[in-house]
mmCIF file of C-alpha atoms in Angstrom:
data_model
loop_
_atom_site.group_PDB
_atom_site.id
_atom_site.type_symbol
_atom_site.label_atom_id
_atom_site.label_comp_id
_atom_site.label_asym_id
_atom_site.label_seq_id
_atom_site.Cartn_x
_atom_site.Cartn_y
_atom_site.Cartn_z
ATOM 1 C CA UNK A 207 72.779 148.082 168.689
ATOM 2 C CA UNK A 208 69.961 149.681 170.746
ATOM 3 C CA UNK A 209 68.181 147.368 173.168
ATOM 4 C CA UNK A 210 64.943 148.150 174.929
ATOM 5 C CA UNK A 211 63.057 146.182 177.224
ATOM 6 C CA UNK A 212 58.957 146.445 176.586
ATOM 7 C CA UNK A 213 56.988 147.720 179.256
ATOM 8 C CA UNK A 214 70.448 137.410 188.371
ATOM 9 C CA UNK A 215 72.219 139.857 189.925
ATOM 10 C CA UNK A 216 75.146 141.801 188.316
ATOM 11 C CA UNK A 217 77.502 139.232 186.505
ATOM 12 C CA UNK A 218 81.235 138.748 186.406
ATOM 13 C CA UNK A 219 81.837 140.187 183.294
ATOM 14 C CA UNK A 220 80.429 143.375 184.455
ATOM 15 C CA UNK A 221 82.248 143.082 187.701
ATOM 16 C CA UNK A 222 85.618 142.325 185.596
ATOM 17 C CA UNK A 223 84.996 144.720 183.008
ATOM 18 C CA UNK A 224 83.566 148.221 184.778
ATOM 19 C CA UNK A 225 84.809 149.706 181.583
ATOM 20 C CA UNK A 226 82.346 148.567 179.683
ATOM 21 C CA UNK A 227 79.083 149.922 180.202
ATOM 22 C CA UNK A 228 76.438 147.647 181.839
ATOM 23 C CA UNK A 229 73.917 147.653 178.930
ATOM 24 C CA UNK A 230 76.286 146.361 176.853
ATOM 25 C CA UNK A 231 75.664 142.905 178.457
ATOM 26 C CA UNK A 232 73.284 140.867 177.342
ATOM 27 C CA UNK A 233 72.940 136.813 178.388
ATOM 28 C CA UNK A 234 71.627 134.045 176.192
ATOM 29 C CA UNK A 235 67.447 132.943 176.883
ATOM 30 C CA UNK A 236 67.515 132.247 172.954
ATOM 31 C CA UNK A 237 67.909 128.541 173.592
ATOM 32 C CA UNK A 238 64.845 128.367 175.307
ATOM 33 C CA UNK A 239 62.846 130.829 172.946
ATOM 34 C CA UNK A 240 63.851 128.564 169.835
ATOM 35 C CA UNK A 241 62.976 125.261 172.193
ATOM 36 C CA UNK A 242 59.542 126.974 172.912
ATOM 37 C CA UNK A 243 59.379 127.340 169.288
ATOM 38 C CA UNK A 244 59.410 124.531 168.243
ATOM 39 C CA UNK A 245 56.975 123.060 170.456
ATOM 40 C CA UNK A 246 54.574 125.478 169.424
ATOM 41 C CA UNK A 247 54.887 125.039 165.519
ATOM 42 C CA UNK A 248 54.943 120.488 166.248
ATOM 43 C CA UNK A 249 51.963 121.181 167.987
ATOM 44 C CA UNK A 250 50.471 123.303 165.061
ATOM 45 C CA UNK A 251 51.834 121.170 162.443
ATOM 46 C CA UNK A 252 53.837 124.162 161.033
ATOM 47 C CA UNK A 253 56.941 125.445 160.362
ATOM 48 C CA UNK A 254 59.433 126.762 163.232
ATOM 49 C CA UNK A 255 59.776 130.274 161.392
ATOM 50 C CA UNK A 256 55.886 130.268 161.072
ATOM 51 C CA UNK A 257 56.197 131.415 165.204
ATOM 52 C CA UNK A 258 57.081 134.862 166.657
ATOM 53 C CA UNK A 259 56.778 136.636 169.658
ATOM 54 C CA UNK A 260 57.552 134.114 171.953
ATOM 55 C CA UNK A 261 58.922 135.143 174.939
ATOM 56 C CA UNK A 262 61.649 133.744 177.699
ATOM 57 C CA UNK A 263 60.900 135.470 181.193
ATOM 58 C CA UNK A 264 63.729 134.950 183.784
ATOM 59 C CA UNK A 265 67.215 133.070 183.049
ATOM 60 C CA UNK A 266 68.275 129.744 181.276
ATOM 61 C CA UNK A 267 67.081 127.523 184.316
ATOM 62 C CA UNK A 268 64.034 125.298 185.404
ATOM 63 C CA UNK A 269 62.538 128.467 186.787
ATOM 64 C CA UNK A 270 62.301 130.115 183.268
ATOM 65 C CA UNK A 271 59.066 131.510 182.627
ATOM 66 C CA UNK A 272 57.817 130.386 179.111
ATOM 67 C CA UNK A 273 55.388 132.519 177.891
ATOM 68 C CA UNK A 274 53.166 132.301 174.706
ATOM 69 C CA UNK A 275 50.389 134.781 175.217
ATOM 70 C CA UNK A 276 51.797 137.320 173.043
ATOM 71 C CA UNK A 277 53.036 134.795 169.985
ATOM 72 C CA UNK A 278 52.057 134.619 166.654
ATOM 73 C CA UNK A 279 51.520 132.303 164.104
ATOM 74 C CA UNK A 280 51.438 132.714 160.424
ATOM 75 C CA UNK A 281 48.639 130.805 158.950
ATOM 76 C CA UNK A 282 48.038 130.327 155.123
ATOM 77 C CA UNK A 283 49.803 133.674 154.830
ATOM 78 C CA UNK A 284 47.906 135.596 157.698
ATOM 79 C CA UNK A 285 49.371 136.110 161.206
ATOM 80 C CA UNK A 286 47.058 135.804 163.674
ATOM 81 C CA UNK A 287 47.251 135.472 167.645
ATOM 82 C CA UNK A 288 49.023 131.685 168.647
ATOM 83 C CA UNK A 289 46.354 131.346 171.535
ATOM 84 C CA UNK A 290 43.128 131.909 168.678
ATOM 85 C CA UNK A 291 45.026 129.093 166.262
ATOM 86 C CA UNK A 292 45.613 126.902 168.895
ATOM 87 C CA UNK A 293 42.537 125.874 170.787
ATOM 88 C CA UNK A 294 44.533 123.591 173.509
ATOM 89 C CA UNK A 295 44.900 126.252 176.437
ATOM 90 C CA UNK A 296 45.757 123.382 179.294
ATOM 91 C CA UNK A 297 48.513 122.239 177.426
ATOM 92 C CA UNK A 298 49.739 125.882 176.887
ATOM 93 C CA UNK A 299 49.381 126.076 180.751
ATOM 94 C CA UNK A 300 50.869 122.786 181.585
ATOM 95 C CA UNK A 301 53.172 120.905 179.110
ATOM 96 C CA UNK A 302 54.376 123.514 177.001
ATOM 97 C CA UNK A 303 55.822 124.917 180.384
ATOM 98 C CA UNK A 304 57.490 122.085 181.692
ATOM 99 C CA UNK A 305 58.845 120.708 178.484
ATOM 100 C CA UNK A 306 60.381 124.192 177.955
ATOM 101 C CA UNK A 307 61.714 124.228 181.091
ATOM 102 C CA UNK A 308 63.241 120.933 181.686
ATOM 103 C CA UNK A 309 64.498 120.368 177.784
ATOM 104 C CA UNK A 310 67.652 120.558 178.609
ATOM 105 C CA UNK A 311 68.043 118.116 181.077
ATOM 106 C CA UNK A 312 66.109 116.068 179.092
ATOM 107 C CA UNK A 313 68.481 115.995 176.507
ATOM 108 C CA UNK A 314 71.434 115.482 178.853
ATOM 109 C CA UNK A 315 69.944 112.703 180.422
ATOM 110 C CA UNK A 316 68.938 110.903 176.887
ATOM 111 C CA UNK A 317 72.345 111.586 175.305
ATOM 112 C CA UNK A 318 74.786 112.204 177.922
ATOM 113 C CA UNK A 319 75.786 114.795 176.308
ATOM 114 C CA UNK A 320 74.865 119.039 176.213
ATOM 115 C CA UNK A 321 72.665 119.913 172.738
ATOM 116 C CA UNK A 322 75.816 121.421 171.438
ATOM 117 C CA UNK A 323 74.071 122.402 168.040
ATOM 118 C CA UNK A 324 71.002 123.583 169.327
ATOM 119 C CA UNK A 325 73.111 126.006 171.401
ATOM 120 C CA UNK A 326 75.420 127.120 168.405
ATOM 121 C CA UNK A 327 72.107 127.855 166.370
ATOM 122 C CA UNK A 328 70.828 130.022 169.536
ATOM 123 C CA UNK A 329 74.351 132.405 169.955
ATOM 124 C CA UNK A 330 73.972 132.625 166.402
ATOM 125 C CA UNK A 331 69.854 133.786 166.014
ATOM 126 C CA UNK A 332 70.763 135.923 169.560
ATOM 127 C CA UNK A 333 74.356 137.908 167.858
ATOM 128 C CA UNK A 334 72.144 137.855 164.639
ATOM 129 C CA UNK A 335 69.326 140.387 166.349
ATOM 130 C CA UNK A 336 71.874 141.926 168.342
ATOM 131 C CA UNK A 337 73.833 143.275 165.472
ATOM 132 C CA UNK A 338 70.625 143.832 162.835
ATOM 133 C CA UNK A 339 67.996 144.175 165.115
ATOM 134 C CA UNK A 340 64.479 142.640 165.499
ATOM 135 C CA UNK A 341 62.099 142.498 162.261
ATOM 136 C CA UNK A 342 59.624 145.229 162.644
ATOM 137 C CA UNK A 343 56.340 143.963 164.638
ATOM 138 C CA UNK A 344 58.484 141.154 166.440
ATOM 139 C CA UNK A 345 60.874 140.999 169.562
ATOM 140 C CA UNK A 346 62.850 138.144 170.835
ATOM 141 C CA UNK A 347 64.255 137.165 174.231
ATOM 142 C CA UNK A 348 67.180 137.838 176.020
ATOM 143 C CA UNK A 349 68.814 138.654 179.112
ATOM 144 C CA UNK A 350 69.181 142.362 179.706
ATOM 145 C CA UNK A 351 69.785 144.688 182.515
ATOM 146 C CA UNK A 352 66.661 145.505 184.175
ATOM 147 C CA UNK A 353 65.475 149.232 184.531
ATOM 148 C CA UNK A 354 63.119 148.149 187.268
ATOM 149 C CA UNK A 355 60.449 147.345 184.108
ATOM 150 C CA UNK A 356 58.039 144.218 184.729
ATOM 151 C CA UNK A 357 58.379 145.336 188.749
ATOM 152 C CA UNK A 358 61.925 143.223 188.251
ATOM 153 C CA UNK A 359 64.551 144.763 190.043
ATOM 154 C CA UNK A 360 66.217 147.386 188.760
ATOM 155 C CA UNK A 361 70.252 146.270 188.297
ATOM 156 C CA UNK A 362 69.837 142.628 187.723
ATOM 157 C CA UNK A 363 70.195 140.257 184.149
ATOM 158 C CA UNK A 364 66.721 139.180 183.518
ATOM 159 C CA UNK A 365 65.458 137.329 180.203
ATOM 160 C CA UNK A 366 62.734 140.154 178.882
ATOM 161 C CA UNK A 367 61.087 140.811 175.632
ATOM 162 C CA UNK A 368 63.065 143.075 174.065
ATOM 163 C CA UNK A 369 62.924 145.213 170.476
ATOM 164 C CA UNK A 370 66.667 146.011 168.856
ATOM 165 C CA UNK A 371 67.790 148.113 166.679
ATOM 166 C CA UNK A 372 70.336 148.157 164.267
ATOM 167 C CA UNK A 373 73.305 150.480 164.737
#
């Protein structure tokens, strides 16, 4: 698969495998892109699949940066811009953000327990673009090396909008 960036530091598997080339690293931000899904289609009162173009900036951490400026929504069979179908710009800028951010813990702290499934589902959607690719018109988040794109250090495994293709 081809990755490409739109426009952490080097980890161990790169440091324990400097056979393998760098790009073919990627790390997982899909967690947090489906999580920031979600809250985006409960708050439109649509489907999860009905929102694209989200996108993860950073790592899996509380520092994430989620970021719905570019999304999409499809609505009654048109796809128009997520910030013109949903007129709620504070929460966008406030709770959407945090909730993102801190779902995790959240969920550890009301179960106990890691959101095992949710996390299965996410390797799965992220090794499911990384071996077909991206639909045309959409990207998806993950963790990449960064060619110095965004003004984020060049060398480094940063969460980016990204397009793939197949092959």
């Amino acid at each position: 698969a081809v990755v490409s960036t739109q426009s952490g530091h080097y980890g161990r598997g790169m440091k324990n495998a400097p056979s393998i080339p760098k790009e073919n690293f990627t790390c997982l931000t899909r967690l947090d892109q489906n999580r920031a899904k979600s809250q985006l289609a409960h708050k439109l009162g649509v489907s999860v699949s009905q929102i694209m173009n989200v996108i993860i900036w950073g790592n899996h951490s509380g520092t994430q940066f989620p970021d719905a400026r570019h999304a999409s929504v499809v609505l009654n069979g048109v796809i128009q811009p997520l910030t013109g179908a949903l007129s709620d710009d504070a929460w966008i800028k406030s709770d959407f953000i945090t909730t993102v951010q801190s779902r995790g813990a959240a969920v550890i702290k009301a179960r106990g327990l890691s959101s095992a499934m949710s996390a299965a589902k996410a390797i799965g959607d992220h090794t499911r673009d990384w071996w077909f690719g991206t639909k045309e018109g959409e990207f998806t988040s993950m963790g990449v090396i960064s060619d110095g794109s965004y003004n984020i250090p060049a060398g480094i495994i940063y969460s980016f909008p990204v397009t793939i293709q197949a092959g």
